[in-house]
mmCIF file of C-alpha atoms and ligand atoms in Angstrom:
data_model
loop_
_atom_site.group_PDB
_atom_site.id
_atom_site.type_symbol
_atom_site.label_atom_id
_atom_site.label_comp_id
_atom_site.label_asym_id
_atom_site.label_seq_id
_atom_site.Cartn_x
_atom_site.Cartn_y
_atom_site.Cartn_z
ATOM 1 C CA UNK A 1 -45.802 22.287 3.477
ATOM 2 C CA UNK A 2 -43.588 19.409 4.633
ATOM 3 C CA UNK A 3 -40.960 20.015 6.649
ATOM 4 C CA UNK A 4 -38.153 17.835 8.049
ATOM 5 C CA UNK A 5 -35.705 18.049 11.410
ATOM 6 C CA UNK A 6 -32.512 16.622 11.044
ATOM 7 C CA UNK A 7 -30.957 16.872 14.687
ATOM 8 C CA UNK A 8 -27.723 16.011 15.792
ATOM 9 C CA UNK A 9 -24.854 17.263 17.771
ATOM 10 C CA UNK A 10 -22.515 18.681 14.803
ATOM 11 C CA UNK A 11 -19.345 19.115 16.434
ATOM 12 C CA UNK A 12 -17.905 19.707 13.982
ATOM 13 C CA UNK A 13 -20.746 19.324 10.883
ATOM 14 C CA UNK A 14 -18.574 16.984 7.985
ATOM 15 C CA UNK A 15 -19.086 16.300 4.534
ATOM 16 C CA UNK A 16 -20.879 13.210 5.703
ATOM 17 C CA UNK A 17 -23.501 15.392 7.368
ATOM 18 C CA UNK A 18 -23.394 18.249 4.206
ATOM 19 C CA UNK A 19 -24.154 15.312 2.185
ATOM 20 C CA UNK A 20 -27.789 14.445 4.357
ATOM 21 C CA UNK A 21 -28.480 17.818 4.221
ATOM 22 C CA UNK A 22 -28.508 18.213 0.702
ATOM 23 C CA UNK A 23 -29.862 15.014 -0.058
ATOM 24 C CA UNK A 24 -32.824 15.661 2.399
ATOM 25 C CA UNK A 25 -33.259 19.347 1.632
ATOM 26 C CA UNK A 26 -34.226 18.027 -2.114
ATOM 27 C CA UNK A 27 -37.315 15.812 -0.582
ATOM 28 C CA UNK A 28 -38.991 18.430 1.549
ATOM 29 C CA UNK A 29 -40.075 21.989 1.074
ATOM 30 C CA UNK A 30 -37.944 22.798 3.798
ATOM 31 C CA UNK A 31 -35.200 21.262 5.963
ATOM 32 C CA UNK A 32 -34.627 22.835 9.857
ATOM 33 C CA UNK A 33 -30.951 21.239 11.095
ATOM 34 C CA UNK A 34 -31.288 21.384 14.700
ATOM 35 C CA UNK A 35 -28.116 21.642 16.662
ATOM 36 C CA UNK A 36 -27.970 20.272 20.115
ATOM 37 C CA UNK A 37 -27.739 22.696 22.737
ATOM 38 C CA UNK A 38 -27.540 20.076 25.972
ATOM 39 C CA UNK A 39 -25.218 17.216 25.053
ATOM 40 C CA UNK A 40 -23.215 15.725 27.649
ATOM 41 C CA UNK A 41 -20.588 14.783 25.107
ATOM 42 C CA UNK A 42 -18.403 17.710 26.213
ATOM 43 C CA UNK A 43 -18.327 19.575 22.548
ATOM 44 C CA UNK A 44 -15.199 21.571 21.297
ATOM 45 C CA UNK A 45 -17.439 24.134 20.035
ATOM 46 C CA UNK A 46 -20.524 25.779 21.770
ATOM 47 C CA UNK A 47 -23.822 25.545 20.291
ATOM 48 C CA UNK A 48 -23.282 29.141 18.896
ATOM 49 C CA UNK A 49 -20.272 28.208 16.918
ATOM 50 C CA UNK A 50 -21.841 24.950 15.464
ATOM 51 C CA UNK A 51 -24.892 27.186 14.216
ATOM 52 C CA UNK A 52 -22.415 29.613 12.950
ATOM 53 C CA UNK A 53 -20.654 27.470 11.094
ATOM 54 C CA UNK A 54 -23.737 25.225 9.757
ATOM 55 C CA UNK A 55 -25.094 28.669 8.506
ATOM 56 C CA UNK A 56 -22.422 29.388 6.776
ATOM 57 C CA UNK A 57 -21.809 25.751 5.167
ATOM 58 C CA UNK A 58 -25.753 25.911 4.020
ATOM 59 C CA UNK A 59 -25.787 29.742 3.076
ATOM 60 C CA UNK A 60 -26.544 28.496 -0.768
ATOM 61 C CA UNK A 61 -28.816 25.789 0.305
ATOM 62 C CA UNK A 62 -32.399 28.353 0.235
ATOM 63 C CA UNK A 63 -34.776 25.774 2.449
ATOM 64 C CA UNK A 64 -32.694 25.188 4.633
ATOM 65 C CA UNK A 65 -32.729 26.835 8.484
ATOM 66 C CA UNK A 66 -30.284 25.954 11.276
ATOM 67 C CA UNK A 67 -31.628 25.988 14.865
ATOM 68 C CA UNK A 68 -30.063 25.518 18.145
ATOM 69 C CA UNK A 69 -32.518 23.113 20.566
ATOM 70 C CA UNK A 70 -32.077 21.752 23.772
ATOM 71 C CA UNK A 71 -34.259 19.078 25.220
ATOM 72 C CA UNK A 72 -35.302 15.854 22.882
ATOM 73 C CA UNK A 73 -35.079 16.370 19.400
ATOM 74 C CA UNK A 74 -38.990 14.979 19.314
ATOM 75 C CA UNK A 75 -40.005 17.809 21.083
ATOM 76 C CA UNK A 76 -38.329 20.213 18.627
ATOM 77 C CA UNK A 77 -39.985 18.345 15.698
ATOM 78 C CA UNK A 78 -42.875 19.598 16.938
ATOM 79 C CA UNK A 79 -42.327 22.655 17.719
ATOM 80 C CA UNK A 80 -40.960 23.286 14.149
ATOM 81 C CA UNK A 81 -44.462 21.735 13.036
ATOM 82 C CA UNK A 82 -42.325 19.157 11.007
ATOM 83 C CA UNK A 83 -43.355 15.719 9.538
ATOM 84 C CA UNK A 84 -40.128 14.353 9.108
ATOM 85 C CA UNK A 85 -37.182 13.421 11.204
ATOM 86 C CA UNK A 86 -34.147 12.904 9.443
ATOM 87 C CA UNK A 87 -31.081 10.710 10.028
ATOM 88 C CA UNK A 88 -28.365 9.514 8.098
ATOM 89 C CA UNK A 89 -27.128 5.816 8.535
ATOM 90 C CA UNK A 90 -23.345 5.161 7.561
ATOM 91 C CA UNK A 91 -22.947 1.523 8.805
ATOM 92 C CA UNK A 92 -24.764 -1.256 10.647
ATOM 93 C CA UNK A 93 -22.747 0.212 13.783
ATOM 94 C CA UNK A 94 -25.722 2.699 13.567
ATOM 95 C CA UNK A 95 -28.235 0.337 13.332
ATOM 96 C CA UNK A 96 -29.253 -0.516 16.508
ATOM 97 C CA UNK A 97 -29.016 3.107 17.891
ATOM 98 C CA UNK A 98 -31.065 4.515 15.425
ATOM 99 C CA UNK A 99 -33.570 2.001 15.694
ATOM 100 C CA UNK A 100 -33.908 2.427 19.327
ATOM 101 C CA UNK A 101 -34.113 6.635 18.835
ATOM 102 C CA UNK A 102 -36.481 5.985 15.603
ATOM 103 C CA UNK A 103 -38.558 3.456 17.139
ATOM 104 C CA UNK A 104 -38.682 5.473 20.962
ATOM 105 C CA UNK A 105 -39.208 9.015 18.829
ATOM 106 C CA UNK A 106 -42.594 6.940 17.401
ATOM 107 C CA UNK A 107 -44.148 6.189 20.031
ATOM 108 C CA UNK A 108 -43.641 9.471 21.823
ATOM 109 C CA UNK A 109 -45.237 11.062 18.641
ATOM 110 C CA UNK A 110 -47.200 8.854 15.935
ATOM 111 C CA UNK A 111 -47.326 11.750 13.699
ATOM 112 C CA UNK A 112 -43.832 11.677 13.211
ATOM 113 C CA UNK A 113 -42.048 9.797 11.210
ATOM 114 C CA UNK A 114 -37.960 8.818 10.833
ATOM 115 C CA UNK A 115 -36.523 8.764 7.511
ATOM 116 C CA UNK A 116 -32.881 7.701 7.139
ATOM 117 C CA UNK A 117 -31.120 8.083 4.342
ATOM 118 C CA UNK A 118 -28.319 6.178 3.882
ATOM 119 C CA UNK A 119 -24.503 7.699 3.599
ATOM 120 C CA UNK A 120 -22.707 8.450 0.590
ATOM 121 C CA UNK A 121 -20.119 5.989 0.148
ATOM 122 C CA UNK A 122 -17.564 8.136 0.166
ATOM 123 C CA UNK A 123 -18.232 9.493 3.622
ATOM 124 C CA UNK A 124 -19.059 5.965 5.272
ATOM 125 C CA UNK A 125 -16.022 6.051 7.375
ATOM 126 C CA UNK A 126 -15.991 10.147 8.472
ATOM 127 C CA UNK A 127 -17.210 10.612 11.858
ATOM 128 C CA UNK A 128 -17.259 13.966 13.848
ATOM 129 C CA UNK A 129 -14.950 12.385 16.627
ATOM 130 C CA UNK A 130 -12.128 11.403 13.891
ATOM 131 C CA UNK A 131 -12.175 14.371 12.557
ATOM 132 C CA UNK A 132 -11.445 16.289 16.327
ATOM 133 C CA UNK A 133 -8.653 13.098 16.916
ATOM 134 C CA UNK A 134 -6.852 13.679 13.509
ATOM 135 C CA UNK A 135 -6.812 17.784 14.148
ATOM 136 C CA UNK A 136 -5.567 17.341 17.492
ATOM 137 C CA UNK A 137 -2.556 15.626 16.439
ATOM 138 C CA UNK A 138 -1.811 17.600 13.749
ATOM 139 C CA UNK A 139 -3.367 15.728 10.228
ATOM 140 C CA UNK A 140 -4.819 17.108 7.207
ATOM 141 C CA UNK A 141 -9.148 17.391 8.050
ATOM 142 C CA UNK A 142 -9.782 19.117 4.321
ATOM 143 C CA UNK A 143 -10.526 15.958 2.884
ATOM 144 C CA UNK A 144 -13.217 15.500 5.703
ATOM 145 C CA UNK A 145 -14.742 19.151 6.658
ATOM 146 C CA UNK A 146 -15.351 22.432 4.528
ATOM 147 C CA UNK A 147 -12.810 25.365 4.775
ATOM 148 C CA UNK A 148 -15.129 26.886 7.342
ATOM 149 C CA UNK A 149 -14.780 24.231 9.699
ATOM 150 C CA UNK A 150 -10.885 23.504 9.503
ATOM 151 C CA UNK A 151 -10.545 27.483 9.788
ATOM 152 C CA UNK A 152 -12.277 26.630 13.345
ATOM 153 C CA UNK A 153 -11.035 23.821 14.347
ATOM 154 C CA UNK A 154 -7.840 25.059 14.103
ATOM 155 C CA UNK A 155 -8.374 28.163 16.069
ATOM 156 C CA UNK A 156 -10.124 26.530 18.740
ATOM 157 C CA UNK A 157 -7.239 23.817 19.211
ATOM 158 C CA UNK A 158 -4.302 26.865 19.154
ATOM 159 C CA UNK A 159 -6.529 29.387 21.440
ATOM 160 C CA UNK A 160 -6.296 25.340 23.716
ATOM 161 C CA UNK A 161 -3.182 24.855 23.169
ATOM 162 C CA UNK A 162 -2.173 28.236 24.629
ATOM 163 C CA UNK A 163 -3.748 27.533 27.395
ATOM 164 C CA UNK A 164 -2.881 24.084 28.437
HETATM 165 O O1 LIG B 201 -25.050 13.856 15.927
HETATM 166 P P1 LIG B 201 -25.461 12.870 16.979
HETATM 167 O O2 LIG B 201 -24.673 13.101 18.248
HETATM 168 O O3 LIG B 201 -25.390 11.451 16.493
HETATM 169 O O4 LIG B 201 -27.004 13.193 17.292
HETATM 170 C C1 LIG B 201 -27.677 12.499 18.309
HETATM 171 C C2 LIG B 201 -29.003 13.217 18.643
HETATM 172 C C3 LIG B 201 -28.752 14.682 18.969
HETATM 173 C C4 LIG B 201 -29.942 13.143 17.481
HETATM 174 C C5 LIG B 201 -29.608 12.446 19.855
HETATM 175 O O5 LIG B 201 -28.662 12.330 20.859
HETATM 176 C C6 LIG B 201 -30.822 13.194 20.399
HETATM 177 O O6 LIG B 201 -31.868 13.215 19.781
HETATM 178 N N1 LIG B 201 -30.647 13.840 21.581
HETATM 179 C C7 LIG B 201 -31.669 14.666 22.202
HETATM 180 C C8 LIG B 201 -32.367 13.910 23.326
HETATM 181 C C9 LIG B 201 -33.255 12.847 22.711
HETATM 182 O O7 LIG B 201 -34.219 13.177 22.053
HETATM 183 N N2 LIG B 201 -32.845 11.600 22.885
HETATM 184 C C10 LIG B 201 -33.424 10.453 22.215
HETATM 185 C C11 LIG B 201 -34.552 9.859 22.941
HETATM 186 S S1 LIG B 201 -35.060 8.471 22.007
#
């Protein structure tokens, strides 16, 4: 059976990341997305949400699982008794990132390998932080997230609002 993680913080998941999921999905028997459960990045939505909403976004997707982890995303390629690790690259801005997190991830486990696959050209540019910046003041995120996640996003920046 192989299996592949693709980790990441999803806050919110994009088209970008729908995209690698997909695309990855199609080269393993099964794909676990593994949502980040201790990121210091301060998310809008709790790990909860972003699994709620990934599940929903991947309902029609049959080998593909969504997990919350916490802890290092090696660890939790393990534990899901996966081959793969899976990362999408956009630019050469995530170059040297990647290769840092690819080539650490290695040596902490041999048996594990990185594969990135590179972004669709049409979602070179998106970027979960954009997305939060261009809802917060207001733009149009449909061309960028699925309904599911503008539906969200919008909720969680009124219920904010409110209470500001
Ligand atoms: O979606 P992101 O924020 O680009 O994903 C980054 C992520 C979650 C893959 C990375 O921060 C990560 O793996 N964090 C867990 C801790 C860890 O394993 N760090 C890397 C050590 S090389």
């Amino acid at each position: 059976m192989k299996r592949a993680v693709y980790p990441g913080s999803f806050d919110p998941v994009t088209f970008g990341h729908i995209d690698i999921i997909r695309r990855s999905a199609d080269l393993v028997d099964e794909l676990v997305v593994g949502v980040l459960q201790n990121n210091n990045k301060n998310p809008l939505f709790s790990v909860q949400e972003r699994v709620n909403i990934l599940l929903d976004v991947t309902k029609d997707m049959k080998n593909v699982r969504v997990e919350a982890f916490s802890g290092l995303s090696i660890d939790f390629v393990k534990k899901c008794d996966a081959q793969f690790l899976v990362r999408g690259l956009r630019a050469i801005t995530d170059f040297d990132y990647e290769l840092q997190m690819a080539q650490t991830n290695r040596i902490m486990s041999r048996d594990i390998d990185t594969i990135f696959l590179t972004t669709s050209l049409e979602y070179a540019y998106l970027s979960s932080s954009t997305v939060k910046e261009v809802a917060y003041y207001g733009g149009d995120i449909s061309k960028f997230v699925p309904k599911e996640v503008v539906r969200a996003i919008s909720q969680k920046l009124n219920i904010q609002k409110k209470s500001d």
